[in-house]
Amino acid sequence: MSEQYDNEVSLHYAAYRPPLHQQILAAALAEDYAEYKVACGVDIGCGTGLSTQALKPYCVQVFGIDPSAAMLEQASEAAGITYLQGTGEDIALPDGSVDIVTFAGSLSYAKSSALVQELVRVCRPNATLVVYDFEVLLRDVMVSLGILETPVPSSYDHAINFHGCAQLHETKVRQEQLTLEMTSAQLAHVLFSSSRRYQQLIARFGAHNTFTTVAQALSHKGDSHPIKVDIYYSTYQPSV
């Protein structure tokens, strides 16, 4: 049953992803950054490549790096994007060759002194580093469906960045909130893309046609659903 849950969750995850990576990068970078299209970008902890694809409009070539072969197998191929299995502590690129590096919800797992040293090695002197993350606020939606979620203790920090790192100069730190409009089907896909919520919804509505049942229940509340999202982003440059 666990494997079935995992497969279903993966399908819902792939079916609809809010364009949050694109929106956060647009907020974090200068308005004219995309116009110049830098030569080389690196996305560390790229997972299935959604954040790598969001970085591509800003670069001629992008490298998505992740330690998980299974994640990289699910990444969509695209011109100008190369996926590499590995970590940010050992980037297979020449010294001073990288113009921009992004961490989309991955720094919490990757942060180390070895990572910083490797970033200093591969980055050009004027390179930009963007650390960002987001949290889609779905508690009220679950309550409206008759499910009261119990907060799960976690040491995960959405706002983690390189603050205090002598080798990197901090240029921007922001925490903001935005609102996404979703259809009932889109919102249902987002709910079902979490293993924990998937099982809660199965327990609440039964295992038969659960997605359809939930989507219909959401539709009864309206055609469009404003969903709040907390976003976090920080930018850095190598210290000179």
Coordinates of C-alpha atoms in Angstrom, one line a residue:
M1 CA 0.0 0.0 0.0
S2 CA 2.9 2.3 0.8
E3 CA 4.3 1.9 -2.8
Q4 CA 0.8 2.6 -4.2
Y5 CA 0.6 5.8 -2.1
D6 CA 4.1 6.9 -3.3
N7 CA 3.1 6.3 -6.9
E8 CA -0.1 8.3 -6.6
V9 CA 1.6 11.1 -4.8
S10 CA 4.2 11.4 -7.5
L11 CA 1.4 11.5 -10.2
H12 CA -0.3 14.4 -8.4
Y13 CA 3.0 16.2 -7.8
A14 CA 3.7 16.0 -11.6
A15 CA 0.1 16.9 -12.6
Y16 CA 0.2 20.4 -11.2
R17 CA 3.0 22.6 -9.7
P18 CA 2.2 26.2 -8.9
P19 CA 4.7 28.5 -10.7
L20 CA 6.4 29.5 -7.4
H21 CA 10.0 29.0 -8.5
Q22 CA 9.5 31.5 -11.4
Q23 CA 7.8 34.0 -9.2
I24 CA 10.4 33.9 -6.5
L25 CA 13.3 34.2 -8.9
A26 CA 11.6 37.2 -10.6
A27 CA 11.3 38.9 -7.2
A28 CA 14.9 38.0 -6.1
L29 CA 16.7 39.0 -9.2
A30 CA 17.0 42.5 -10.9
E31 CA 14.2 43.2 -13.3
D32 CA 16.6 43.3 -16.3
Y33 CA 18.5 40.1 -15.2
A34 CA 16.8 37.9 -17.8
E35 CA 17.6 40.3 -20.6
Y36 CA 21.3 39.7 -20.4
K37 CA 21.1 35.9 -20.1
V38 CA 24.3 35.0 -18.3
A39 CA 26.4 32.1 -19.6
C40 CA 26.2 29.5 -16.8
G41 CA 23.8 28.7 -14.0
V42 CA 23.9 26.0 -11.4
D43 CA 20.9 24.7 -9.4
I44 CA 22.0 22.7 -6.4
G45 CA 19.6 20.1 -5.0
C46 CA 17.5 20.3 -8.1
G47 CA 15.3 17.3 -7.4
T48 CA 13.1 16.6 -10.4
G49 CA 14.3 19.7 -12.2
L50 CA 11.4 22.2 -11.6
S51 CA 13.7 24.8 -10.1
T52 CA 16.3 24.1 -12.8
Q53 CA 13.7 24.8 -15.5
A54 CA 12.8 28.1 -13.7
L55 CA 16.4 29.2 -13.8
K56 CA 16.9 28.4 -17.5
P57 CA 15.4 31.7 -18.9
Y58 CA 18.2 33.6 -17.1
C59 CA 21.1 31.5 -18.5
V60 CA 22.5 30.1 -21.8
Q61 CA 23.4 26.8 -20.0
V62 CA 22.1 25.4 -16.7
F63 CA 23.4 22.5 -14.6
G64 CA 21.0 20.8 -12.2
I65 CA 22.8 18.9 -9.5
D66 CA 21.2 16.4 -7.1
P67 CA 22.5 13.3 -5.2
S68 CA 19.4 11.2 -6.0
A69 CA 19.5 9.3 -9.3
A70 CA 15.8 8.5 -8.8
M71 CA 15.0 12.2 -8.7
L72 CA 17.1 13.0 -11.8
E73 CA 15.4 10.2 -13.7
Q74 CA 12.1 12.1 -13.4
A75 CA 13.6 15.4 -14.5
S76 CA 12.4 16.7 -17.9
E77 CA 15.1 17.1 -20.6
A78 CA 15.3 20.5 -22.2
A79 CA 17.7 22.3 -24.5
G80 CA 20.4 24.1 -22.5
I81 CA 19.9 22.0 -19.3
T82 CA 22.2 19.3 -18.1
Y83 CA 21.6 17.2 -15.0
L84 CA 24.5 15.9 -12.9
Q85 CA 24.3 13.4 -10.0
G86 CA 26.3 14.8 -7.1
T87 CA 26.4 17.5 -4.4
G88 CA 27.3 21.1 -4.1
E89 CA 30.5 20.1 -2.3
D90 CA 32.0 18.7 -5.5
I91 CA 30.8 20.6 -8.6
A92 CA 32.2 19.2 -11.9
L93 CA 32.8 22.7 -13.4
P94 CA 35.9 24.8 -13.9
D95 CA 37.1 27.5 -11.5
G96 CA 35.4 30.9 -12.0
S97 CA 32.9 29.6 -14.5
V98 CA 29.5 30.1 -12.9
D99 CA 27.4 33.3 -13.0
I100 CA 24.4 32.3 -10.8
V101 CA 23.7 29.5 -8.3
T102 CA 20.3 28.7 -6.9
F103 CA 19.2 26.7 -3.9
A104 CA 15.4 26.0 -4.0
G105 CA 14.6 24.5 -0.6
S106 CA 17.8 22.6 -0.6
L107 CA 20.2 24.6 1.5
S108 CA 18.9 23.1 4.8
Y109 CA 20.3 19.7 3.6
A110 CA 23.4 21.0 1.8
K111 CA 24.9 23.8 4.0
S112 CA 28.5 23.1 5.0
S113 CA 31.8 24.8 5.0
A114 CA 32.9 22.5 2.2
L115 CA 29.9 23.8 0.1
V116 CA 30.9 27.4 0.7
Q117 CA 34.4 26.7 -0.4
E118 CA 33.2 25.0 -3.6
L119 CA 30.9 27.9 -4.4
V120 CA 33.8 30.4 -4.0
R121 CA 35.8 28.2 -6.4
V122 CA 33.3 27.8 -9.2
C123 CA 31.7 31.3 -9.1
R124 CA 32.9 34.3 -11.0
P125 CA 33.7 37.3 -8.7
N126 CA 30.4 39.0 -9.6
A127 CA 28.2 35.9 -9.5
T128 CA 24.8 35.9 -7.8
L129 CA 23.7 33.2 -5.3
V130 CA 20.0 32.9 -4.6
V131 CA 18.7 30.9 -1.6
Y132 CA 14.9 30.5 -1.6
D133 CA 12.0 28.4 -0.3
F134 CA 8.3 28.6 0.1
E135 CA 5.4 27.1 2.2
V136 CA 2.0 26.7 0.8
L137 CA -0.5 27.4 3.6
L138 CA -3.1 24.6 3.4
R139 CA -4.3 24.2 6.9
D140 CA -7.5 26.2 6.4
V141 CA -8.3 24.2 3.3
M142 CA -7.9 20.9 5.1
V143 CA -10.1 22.2 8.0
S144 CA -12.8 23.1 5.4
L145 CA -12.7 19.5 4.3
G146 CA -13.2 18.3 7.8
I147 CA -9.6 17.4 8.6
L148 CA -7.8 19.1 11.5
E149 CA -4.1 18.7 11.0
T150 CA -1.9 18.3 14.1
P151 CA 1.4 20.3 13.7
V152 CA 4.4 18.1 13.2
P153 CA 7.5 19.2 15.1
S154 CA 10.3 19.8 12.7
S155 CA 13.8 21.4 12.7
Y156 CA 13.4 22.4 9.0
D157 CA 14.0 26.1 8.5
H158 CA 12.4 27.7 5.4
A159 CA 14.4 30.9 6.0
I160 CA 17.9 29.3 6.2
N161 CA 20.5 31.2 4.2
F162 CA 24.2 32.1 4.3
H163 CA 23.9 34.9 6.9
G164 CA 27.2 35.3 8.8
C165 CA 29.3 33.6 6.2
A166 CA 32.5 35.7 5.7
Q167 CA 33.1 34.4 2.1
L168 CA 29.7 35.6 0.9
H169 CA 28.4 39.1 0.9
E170 CA 24.7 39.3 1.7
T171 CA 22.7 41.7 -0.6
K172 CA 19.1 40.9 0.1
V173 CA 17.0 39.0 2.7
R174 CA 13.2 38.9 2.3
Q175 CA 10.2 37.1 3.8
E176 CA 6.9 37.8 2.0
Q177 CA 3.5 36.4 1.4
L178 CA 1.8 36.0 -1.9
T179 CA -1.6 34.7 -3.0
L180 CA -2.1 32.1 -5.8
E181 CA -5.4 31.5 -7.5
M182 CA -6.1 27.8 -8.1
T183 CA -8.9 25.8 -9.6
S184 CA -10.5 23.1 -7.6
A185 CA -8.6 20.4 -9.6
Q186 CA -5.3 22.2 -9.2
L187 CA -5.8 22.6 -5.5
A188 CA -6.7 19.0 -5.1
H189 CA -3.5 18.0 -6.9
V190 CA -1.5 20.1 -4.5
L191 CA -3.3 18.5 -1.5
F192 CA -2.7 15.0 -2.9
S193 CA 1.0 15.7 -3.6
S194 CA 1.8 15.3 0.1
S195 CA 2.0 11.8 1.4
R196 CA 0.7 12.9 4.8
R197 CA -2.2 14.8 3.4
Y198 CA -2.9 12.0 0.9
Q199 CA -3.4 9.5 3.7
Q200 CA -5.5 11.9 5.7
L201 CA -7.8 12.5 2.7
I202 CA -8.1 8.7 2.2
A203 CA -9.1 8.3 5.8
R204 CA -11.6 11.1 5.6
F205 CA -13.2 10.3 2.2
G206 CA -12.4 6.6 1.6
A207 CA -10.1 5.0 -1.0
H208 CA -12.6 5.0 -3.9
N209 CA -12.4 8.0 -6.3
T210 CA -10.9 10.1 -3.5
F211 CA -9.4 12.7 -5.8
T212 CA -12.7 13.3 -7.7
T213 CA -14.6 13.4 -4.4
V214 CA -12.2 16.0 -2.9
A215 CA -12.2 18.1 -6.1
Q216 CA -16.0 18.1 -6.1
A217 CA -16.1 19.1 -2.4
L218 CA -13.7 22.0 -3.2
S219 CA -15.9 23.1 -6.2
H220 CA -18.9 23.4 -3.9
K221 CA -16.9 26.1 -2.1
G222 CA -16.2 28.1 -5.3
D223 CA -14.6 27.9 -8.8
S224 CA -11.4 29.6 -7.7
H225 CA -9.4 29.3 -4.5
P226 CA -7.0 32.0 -3.2
I227 CA -4.2 30.2 -1.5
K228 CA -1.6 32.1 0.6
V229 CA 2.1 31.2 0.3
D230 CA 4.9 32.3 2.5
I231 CA 8.1 32.9 0.4
Y232 CA 11.6 33.3 1.6
Y233 CA 14.6 34.4 -0.5
S234 CA 18.1 35.8 0.1
T235 CA 20.8 36.8 -2.4
Y236 CA 24.6 36.8 -2.1
Q237 CA 27.8 37.5 -4.0
P238 CA 31.3 36.2 -3.4
S239 CA 33.1 38.6 -1.0
V240 CA 36.0 40.3 -2.7

